[in-house]
Short mmCIF file of C-alpha atoms in Angstrom, two decimals:
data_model
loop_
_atom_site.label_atom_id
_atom_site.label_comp_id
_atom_site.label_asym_id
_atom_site.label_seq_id
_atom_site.Cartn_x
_atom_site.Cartn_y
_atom_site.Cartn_z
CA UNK W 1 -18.78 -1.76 11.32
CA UNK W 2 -20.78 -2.01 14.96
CA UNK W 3 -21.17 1.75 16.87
CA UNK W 4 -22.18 2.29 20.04
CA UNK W 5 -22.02 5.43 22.33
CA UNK W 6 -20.45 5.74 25.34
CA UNK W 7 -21.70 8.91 27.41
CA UNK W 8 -20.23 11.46 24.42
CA UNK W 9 -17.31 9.33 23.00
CA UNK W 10 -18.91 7.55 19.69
CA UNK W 11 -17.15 4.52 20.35
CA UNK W 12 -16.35 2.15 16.92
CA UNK W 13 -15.64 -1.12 16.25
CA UNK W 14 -13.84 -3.67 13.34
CA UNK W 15 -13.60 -7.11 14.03
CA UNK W 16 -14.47 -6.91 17.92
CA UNK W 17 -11.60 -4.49 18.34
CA UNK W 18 -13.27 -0.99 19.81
CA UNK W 19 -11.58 2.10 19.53
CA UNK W 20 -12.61 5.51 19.53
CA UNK W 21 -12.48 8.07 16.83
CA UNK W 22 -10.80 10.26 19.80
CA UNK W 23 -8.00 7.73 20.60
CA UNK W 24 -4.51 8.45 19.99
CA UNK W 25 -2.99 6.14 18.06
CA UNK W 26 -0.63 7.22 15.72
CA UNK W 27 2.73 6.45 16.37
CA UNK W 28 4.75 3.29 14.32
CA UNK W 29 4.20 1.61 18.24
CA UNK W 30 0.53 2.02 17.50
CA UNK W 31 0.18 1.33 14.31
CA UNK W 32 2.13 -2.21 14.42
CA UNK W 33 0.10 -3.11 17.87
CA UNK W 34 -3.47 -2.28 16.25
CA UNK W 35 -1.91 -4.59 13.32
CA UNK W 36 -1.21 -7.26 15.85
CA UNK W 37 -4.73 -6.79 17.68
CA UNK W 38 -6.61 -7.11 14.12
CA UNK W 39 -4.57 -10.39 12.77
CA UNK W 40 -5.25 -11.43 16.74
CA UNK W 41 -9.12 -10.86 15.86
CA UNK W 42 -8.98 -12.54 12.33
CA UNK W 43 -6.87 -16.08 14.47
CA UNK W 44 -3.76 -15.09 12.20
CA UNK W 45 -0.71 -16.24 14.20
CA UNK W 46 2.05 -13.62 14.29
CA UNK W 47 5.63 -14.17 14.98
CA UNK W 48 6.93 -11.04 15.02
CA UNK W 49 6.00 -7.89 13.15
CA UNK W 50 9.16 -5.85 11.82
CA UNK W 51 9.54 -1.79 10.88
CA UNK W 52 11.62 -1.07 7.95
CA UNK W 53 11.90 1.82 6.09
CA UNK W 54 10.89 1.15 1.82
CA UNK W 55 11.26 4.05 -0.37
CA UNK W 56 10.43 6.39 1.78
CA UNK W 57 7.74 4.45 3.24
CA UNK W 58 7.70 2.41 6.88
CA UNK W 59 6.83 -1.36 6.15
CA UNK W 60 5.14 -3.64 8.84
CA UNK W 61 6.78 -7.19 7.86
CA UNK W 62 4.70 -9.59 9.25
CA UNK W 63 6.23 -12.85 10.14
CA UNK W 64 3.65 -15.69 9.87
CA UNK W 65 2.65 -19.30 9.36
CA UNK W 66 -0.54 -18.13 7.55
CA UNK W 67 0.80 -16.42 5.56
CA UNK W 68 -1.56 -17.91 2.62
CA UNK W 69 -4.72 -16.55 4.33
CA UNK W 70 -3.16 -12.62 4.92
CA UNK W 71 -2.02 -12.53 1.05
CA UNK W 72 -4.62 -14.45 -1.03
CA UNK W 73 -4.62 -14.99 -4.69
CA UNK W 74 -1.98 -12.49 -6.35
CA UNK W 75 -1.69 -10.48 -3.10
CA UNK W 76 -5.79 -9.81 -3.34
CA UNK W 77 -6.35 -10.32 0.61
CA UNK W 78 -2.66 -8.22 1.37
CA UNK W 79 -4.26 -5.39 -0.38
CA UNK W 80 -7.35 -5.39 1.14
CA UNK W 81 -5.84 -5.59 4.46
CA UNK W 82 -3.23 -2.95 3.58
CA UNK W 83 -6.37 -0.87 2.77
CA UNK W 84 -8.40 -1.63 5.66
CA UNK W 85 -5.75 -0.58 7.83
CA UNK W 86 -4.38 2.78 6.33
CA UNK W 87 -8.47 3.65 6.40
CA UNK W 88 -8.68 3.37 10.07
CA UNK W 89 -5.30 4.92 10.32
CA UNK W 90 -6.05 7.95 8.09
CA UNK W 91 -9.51 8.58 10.12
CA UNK W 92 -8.11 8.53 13.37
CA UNK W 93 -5.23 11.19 11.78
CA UNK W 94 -7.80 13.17 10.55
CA UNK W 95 -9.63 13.33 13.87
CA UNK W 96 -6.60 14.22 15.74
CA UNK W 97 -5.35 16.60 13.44
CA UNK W 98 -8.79 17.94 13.95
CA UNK W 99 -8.48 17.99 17.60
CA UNK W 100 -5.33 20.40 17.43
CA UNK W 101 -3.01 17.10 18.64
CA UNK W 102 0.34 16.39 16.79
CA UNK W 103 -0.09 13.21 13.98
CA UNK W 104 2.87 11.32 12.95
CA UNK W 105 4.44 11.49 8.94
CA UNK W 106 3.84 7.92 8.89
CA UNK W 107 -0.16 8.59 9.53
CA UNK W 108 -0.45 11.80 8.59
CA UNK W 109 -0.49 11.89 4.74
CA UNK W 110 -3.75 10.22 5.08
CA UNK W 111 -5.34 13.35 4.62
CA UNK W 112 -6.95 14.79 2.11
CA UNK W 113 -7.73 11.35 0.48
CA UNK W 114 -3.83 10.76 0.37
CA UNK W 115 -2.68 7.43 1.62
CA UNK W 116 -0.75 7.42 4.47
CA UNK W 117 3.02 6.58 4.20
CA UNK W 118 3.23 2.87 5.30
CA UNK W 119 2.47 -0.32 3.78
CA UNK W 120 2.14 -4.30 5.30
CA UNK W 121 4.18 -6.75 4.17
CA UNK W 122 3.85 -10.54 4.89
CA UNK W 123 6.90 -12.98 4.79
CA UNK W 124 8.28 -10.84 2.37
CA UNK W 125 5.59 -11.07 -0.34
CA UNK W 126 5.31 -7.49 -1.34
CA UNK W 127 9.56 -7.07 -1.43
CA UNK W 128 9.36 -10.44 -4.08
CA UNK W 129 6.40 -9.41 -6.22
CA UNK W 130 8.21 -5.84 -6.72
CA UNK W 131 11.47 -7.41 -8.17
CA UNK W 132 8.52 -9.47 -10.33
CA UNK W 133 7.45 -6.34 -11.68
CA UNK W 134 10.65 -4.75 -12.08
CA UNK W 135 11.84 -7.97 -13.97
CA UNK W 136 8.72 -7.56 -16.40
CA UNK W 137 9.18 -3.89 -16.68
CA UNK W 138 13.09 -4.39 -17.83
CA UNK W 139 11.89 -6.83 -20.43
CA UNK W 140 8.94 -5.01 -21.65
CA UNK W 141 11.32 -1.90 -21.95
CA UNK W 142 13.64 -3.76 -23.85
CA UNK W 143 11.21 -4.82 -25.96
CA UNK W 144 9.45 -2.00 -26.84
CA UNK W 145 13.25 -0.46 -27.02
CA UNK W 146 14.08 -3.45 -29.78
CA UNK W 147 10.35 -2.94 -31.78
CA UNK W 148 10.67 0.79 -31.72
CA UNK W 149 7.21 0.68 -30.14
CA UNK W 150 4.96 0.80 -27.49
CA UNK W 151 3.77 -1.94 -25.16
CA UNK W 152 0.37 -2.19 -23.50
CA UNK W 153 0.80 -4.17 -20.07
CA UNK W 154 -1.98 -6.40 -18.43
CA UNK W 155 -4.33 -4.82 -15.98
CA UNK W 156 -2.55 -4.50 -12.68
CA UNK W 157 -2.74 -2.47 -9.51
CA UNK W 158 -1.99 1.09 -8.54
CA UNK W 159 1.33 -0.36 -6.39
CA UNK W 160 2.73 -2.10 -9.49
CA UNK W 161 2.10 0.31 -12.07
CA UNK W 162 4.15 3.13 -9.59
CA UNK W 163 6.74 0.48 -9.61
CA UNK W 164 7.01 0.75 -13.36
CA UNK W 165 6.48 4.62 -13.54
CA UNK W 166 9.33 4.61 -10.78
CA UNK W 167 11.78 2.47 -13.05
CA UNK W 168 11.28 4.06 -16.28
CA UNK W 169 11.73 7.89 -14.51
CA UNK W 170 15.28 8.08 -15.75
CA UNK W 171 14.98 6.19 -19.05
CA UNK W 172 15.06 8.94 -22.07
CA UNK W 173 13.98 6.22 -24.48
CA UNK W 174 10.77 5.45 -22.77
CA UNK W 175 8.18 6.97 -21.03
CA UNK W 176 5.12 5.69 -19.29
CA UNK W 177 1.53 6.42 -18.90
CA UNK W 178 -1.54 4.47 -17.19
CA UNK W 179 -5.02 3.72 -19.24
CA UNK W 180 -8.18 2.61 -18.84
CA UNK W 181 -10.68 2.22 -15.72
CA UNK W 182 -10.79 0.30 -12.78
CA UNK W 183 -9.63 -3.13 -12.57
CA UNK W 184 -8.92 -2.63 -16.08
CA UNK W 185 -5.89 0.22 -15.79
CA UNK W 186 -2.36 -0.75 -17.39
CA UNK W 187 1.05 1.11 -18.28
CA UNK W 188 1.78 2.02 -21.60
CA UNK W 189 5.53 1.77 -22.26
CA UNK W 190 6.03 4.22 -25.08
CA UNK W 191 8.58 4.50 -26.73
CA UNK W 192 10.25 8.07 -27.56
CA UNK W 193 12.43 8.76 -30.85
CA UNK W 194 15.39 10.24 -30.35
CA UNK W 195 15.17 13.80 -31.49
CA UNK W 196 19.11 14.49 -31.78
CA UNK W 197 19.67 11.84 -34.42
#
C-alpha cells in the first residue's frame, strides 16, 4: 500500500485508488462505488452491481463477464477480495467513529476486529456454493444420524463452517463444533443420544 501526505491529511492508496483515512465513505452508495472503482483498477468489467439483503447481511452481487478472475479456484480470489474490501471498510469506520461522525450498521461492526455486515457476491457464486454446503451438511447429518456417530468434515472456511453451525442450530440429534488450526479447521457433526429414551 503507497502513502503520501498531503499538507496534514495522510492520504492512502490500493490499486491507484487514493482515499483518505478521513473520507466518509460509509454508506451502501459508498461501499458499492469504491467496489466498482477497485474492479475498475483491477480491468474487471462490471455490469451492474446489485444490494440485497442475506441473512441479515447486505450482499454486493456483482454482475460480470470475468467472473473467473474475481472468484478463482473454490472461491479463493472472492474471499480475498471480500477481505480486502471489508479491511478498508472497517478502517475507514473506525476512523470516523473516531472522529465523533455517524457510521452505518452495514460498516460499522467492523470494529473491534468484528467483520463488518456485508459480503460480495459474483454472478451468484457465493448464493450456489451455500446450497453446496447445505446439501453436504444434510447428508453428513443424515449420516452421522444413520451411524449413530460423529463425522469429521474436510478443511473448509470460516463462511462454510457458519453455514453448517447455522443448519444444525435446531437439530436436537446433532450438534456441531469446529477443530483444528488454520487452513486445517473442520466441523465435527456429533451426534447426541437421546436422553429420554
Amino acid at each position: 500500500m503507497d502513502s503520501r501526505l498531503r499538507g496534514d491529511d495522510r492520504r492512502l492508496s490500493f490499486l491507484g485508488i487514493w482515499y483518505s483515512k478521513f473520507d466518509i465513505f460509509m454508506n451502501t452508495e459508498d461501499i458499492k462505488r469504491f467496489i466498482v472503482n477497485l474492479l475498475g483498477k483491477m480491468n474487471i468489467g462490471v455490469d451492474d452491481i446489485e444490494v440485497t439483503n442475506s441473512g441479515g447481511r447486505e450482499c454486493f452481487s456483482v454482475r460480470t463477464p470475468d467472473s473467473y478472475m474475481l472468484i478463482g479456484t473454490r472461491g479463493a480470489h472472492l474471499f480475498a477480495l471480500n477481505h480486502i474490501v471489508k479491511k478498508i471498510v472497517s478502517s475507514k469506520a473506525a476512523a470516523k467513529k473516531a472522529s465523533g461522525q455517524a457510521v452505518s450498521e452495514t460498516a460499522s461492526r467492523g470494529e473491534n476486529g468484528k467483520e463488518p455486515s456485508f459480503f460480495i457476491d459474483v454472478n451468484g457464486y457465493q448464493e450456489a456454493a451455500a446450497e453446496s454446503v447445505k446439501n453436504l451438511a444434510k447428508i453428513m447429518g443424515e449420516r452421522a444420524r444413520s451411524f449413530k456417530t460423529d463425522v469429521e468434515l474436510e478443511p473448509m472456511s470460516s463462511y462454510n463452517r457458519m453455514i453448517i453451525h447455522s443448519f444444525f442450530q435446531e437439530a436436537a440429534d446433532l450438534k456441531t463444533e469446529s477443530v483444528g488450526e488454520g487452513e486445517r479447521r473442520r466441523v465435527v457433526i456429533k451426534y447426541v443420544e437421546d436422553k429420554a429414551s
